[in-house]
Amino acid sequence: MKHFIASSLPALALLRAVHAQDTTTTTVASGTSLTVAATTVAPVATLFPGETVQLTDEVLADVSASIQNETISNLFVFGDNSSTTVSKRDWRRCKTMPGDLLWPIGLIWEIFDILLGRRLIKPTPLAAYCYPDRPEYDATKCTSVSGGWLTSEVHEDDPTSIMCPLYEGRTCMPPGFNYTGTCTQGSYPTYVVNASSVAQIQLAVNFARNLNLRLVVKNTGHDFNGKAAGKGALSIWTHWLKDTKFYPNYRATNGYVGPAIKAGAGVQVFEAYEFAKANGVTVIGGEAVTVGLAGGYTAGGGHSPLSSIYGMAADQVLSMEVVMADGRFITASATQNSDVFWMLRGGGGSTIGVVTSVTIKAYPKLPTTTVTFNFTINDCPNADAFWTGVEAYVDNVESFVDAGTYGYYYLGASAFLIGTDYAGSTDYYFRMQSFVAPNMTIEETQALLAPWFEVLDSQNITYTPWYNHADNFYDPWKAAFPQEAVGAAMVKTASRLMPRSVFQDDDLRQRTYAAHKDAIDKGLFIAGFHLTGTGKAVVPPTDTSVLPAWRDAYAHIIVGGQFTSDATWATIESTSLFVTQWMDVFREIAPDSGAYMSEGDLLEPNQKQAFYGANYARLYALKQKYDPSGLFFALTAVGSEDWEVQVTDDLPYSWNNNGRLCPV
Ligand SMILES: Cc1cc2nc3c(=O)[nH]c(=O)nc-3n(C[C@H](O)[C@H](O)[C@H](O)COP(=O)(O)OP(=O)(O)OC[C@H]3O[C@@H](n4cnc5c(N)ncnc54)[C@H](O)[C@@H]3O)c2cc1C
Ligand SMILES: *[C@@H]1O[C@H](CO)[C@@H](O)[C@H](O)[C@H]1NC(C)=O
Ligand SMILES: *[C@@H]1O[C@H](CO)[C@@H](O)[C@H](O)[C@H]1NC(C)=O
Ligand SMILES: *[C@@H]1O[C@H](CO)[C@@H](O)[C@H](O)[C@H]1NC(C)=O
Ligand SMILES: *[C@@H]1O[C@H](CO)[C@@H](O)[C@H](O)[C@H]1NC(C)=O
Ligand SMILES: *[C@@H]1O[C@H](CO)[C@@H](O)[C@H](O)[C@H]1NC(C)=O
Ligand SMILES: *[C@@H]1O[C@H](CO)[C@@H](O)[C@H](O)[C@H]1NC(C)=O
Ligand SMILES: *[C@@H]1O[C@H](CO)[C@@H](O)[C@H](O)[C@H]1NC(C)=O
């Protein structure tokens, strides 16, 4: 049997390309109920080569004819054909895990791998190189993994590693970060599809759904709540979907005509920015160098150094290609599958499908100024001067945002200028990582900053602003935003969006400043932003599911609590609870606002309201419509309240991904 399958399947040429290039129809697998007829608006976007390789009913018929065993070929059928496989009764069962009776045998994985064109990986934890009792042990590789552990590259280039290992279970940490001295798989997925084509993603989606497997999607692994991990899961890894294409004159179905860029799901912010610069345009991405552009970032809304003039990343999307939970490949835009288009622009990653590419608006080249500076307690005559300097920033947030600028700042009390050493520490520091002034000269930026700097000067605070200016956004961005440290299981964060009204009201603004000081006094730190989700140069689209609170927000404040990398679960639990509870200070100042889901708190109270606002009911209904069996799951994602992770670490359920996924 095994021999028969192994020798005959390649001849199938399953991955026979379905050449759909350059058509204006939706070019998707035939027969899907989701597709619509060609539109006369004729979007010019073409499919990337990997998107033309699709799984269709015809291909599946060939598979079935070759395998000559329905039990096996049924594992790959689409959701709309799966009456013979997973019945509705099975939708409310725990996901099948390795070791379970129903976990597929090796032969089945082998057939799957053959159909995938040998893109299946059986991963081991990245730091397994560092454990002498593991077969992967390799001292040289260990040195490079532990040396690079705080950089995002080692994690994003690994099939399963994530940048917040707390959510994996800290089961295989490298030396220097090590917790237990043992290395186990934890919630790093069991198998990974290293995706290079749509057909592979469709096969993985069908296989996981038909076998009731836990499915995760990993792009870069940046998510603050470790949403790209899952114990016993099959993972779809989108990182290598790196295609880009520039359209000088794209015609979108929503009426937009102008430059656009199409980016594969694996394209990262720096790659998108480089590509835009090379084509003489500007695109909206995060401040972070290595976050994925088209994955969790855009799906969750996505804020940018350019948001105060151009809005959220989700606002920029003109069209997207998606493999849906039933395995069908569709195009979503303002006129095609518009409810999917709505949901995937704001409703978060890992909900109803796997996005394979997005086409986003591009803007003309934009002259930009950035300013970087810091002052610590040592640069101030006394602590009062320090805090007066911080208060003056809060007092100027409204005028800064009104001018279309963005600022990313850190505030804490630590000799290392990172975090806060302990409650009561007076090693205060304030760092303006970067103040970004799009469309402004250095002189204009100085004039805007003058009211704040006058206060710093009057307080005798020493600081040295470092200005960068170029005729484009990319160069000053590159100078001003170094890579940020990731990978240490040492922080727990929460977010609050603070609306403009707070900065216009003397009392609420003063309380906002006082909250900053109180957080530091209590041992927390702040990483905050001044920005808004409604760009001053544009009118935001009304057909996105971006959290409405973003439109009024003038600041996004992340508050964090810290612990050491060898902290016990009990310490992590108590610190986490403290952060969540302390955050009431900001919640009470802005009770009707919300929190940014992609940088939010797993334990956020009234979480659905805070992360999704008034959109939640519709998001949840669409989740039921397009993913009725709950194939997609991630902590905090739409529909996640119907499931729990039966965490094996000494933590409450669903505090990380290290456990079996079961219906509540
Ligand atoms: C250092 C750092 C800097 C950051 N800077 C910013 C910033 O400037 N602005 C901002 O808005 N956010 C920022 N973030 C937050 C960032 O937006 C989120 O972490 C986001 O989830 C990252 O998306 P990803 O696809 O890169 O990561 P992943 O962790 O791989 O994925 C995140 C989630 O999206 C899902 N997903 C990924 N790809 C797809 C896909 N193709 N289809 C469907 N689901 C998918 C995953 O399953 C997971 O649930 C930052 C985070 C970090 C760690
Ligand atoms: C699967 O469903 C599609 C329509 O949704 C239909 O065209 C196709 O024939 C079905 N295939 C099988 C094997 O039933
Ligand atoms: C089909 O494959 C399954 C799984 O390997 C096996 O149990 C079953 O006996 C096979 N059926 C036939 C008719 O060969
Ligand atoms: C991990 O930590 C334990 C306990 O602190 C220690 O005994 C062990 O040597 C460490 N292992 C590695 C590989 O660093
Ligand atoms: C995944 O695929 C890419 C190419 O698409 C390849 O460069 C990379 O080495 C693969 N990674 C693994 C771990 O197989
Ligand atoms: C940039 O500034 C110029 C001159 O003030 C103005 O005409 C233009 O609209 C601005 N562009 C944006 C995107 O705000
Ligand atoms: C700042 O320094 C000047 C001159 O040294 C001094 O007169 C003034 O009182 C100082 N102000 C503060 C707030 O420390
Ligand atoms: C703080 O600013 C000084 C210059 O004023 C600079 O030398 C130093 O590197 C900065 N520190 C940080 C952590 O940015």
Coordinates of N, CA and C and ligand atoms in Angstrom, one line a residue, residues 130-132 173-176 178-182, ligand 4:
C130 N 20.4 23.2 22.0 CA 21.1 23.5 23.2 C 21.0 22.5 24.3
Y131 N 20.3 21.4 24.0 CA 20.0 20.4 25.0 C 20.7 19.1 24.6
P132 N 21.7 18.7 25.4 CA 22.6 17.6 25.1 C 21.8 16.3 25.0
M173 N 13.7 26.7 26.3 CA 14.4 28.0 26.2 C 15.9 27.8 26.1
P174 N 16.6 28.7 25.5 CA 18.1 28.6 25.4 C 18.7 29.0 26.6
P175 N 20.0 28.7 26.8 CA 20.7 29.1 28.0 C 20.7 30.7 28.1
G176 N 20.6 31.1 29.3 CA 20.5 32.6 29.4 C 19.0 33.0 29.6
N178 N 16.8 30.2 30.0 CA 16.3 28.9 30.3 C 15.5 28.9 31.7
Y179 N 14.5 28.1 31.6 CA 13.7 28.0 32.8 C 13.8 26.7 33.5
T180 N 13.6 25.6 32.8 CA 13.5 24.3 33.5 C 14.7 23.4 33.2
G181 N 15.4 23.6 32.2 CA 16.5 22.7 31.8 C 16.0 21.5 31.0
T182 N 14.8 21.5 30.6 CA 14.3 20.4 29.8 C 13.7 21.1 28.5
Ligands
LIG4 C1 18.6 25.6 33.0 O1 18.3 26.0 34.3 C2 18.5 25.0 35.2 C3 18.0 25.6 36.6 O2 18.3 26.9 36.7 C4 20.0 24.7 35.3 O3 20.3 23.8 36.2 C5 20.4 24.2 33.9 O4 21.8 24.0 33.8 C6 20.0 25.2 32.8 N1 20.2 24.5 31.5 C7 20.8 25.1 30.5 C8 21.0 24.3 29.3 O5 21.1 26.3 30.5

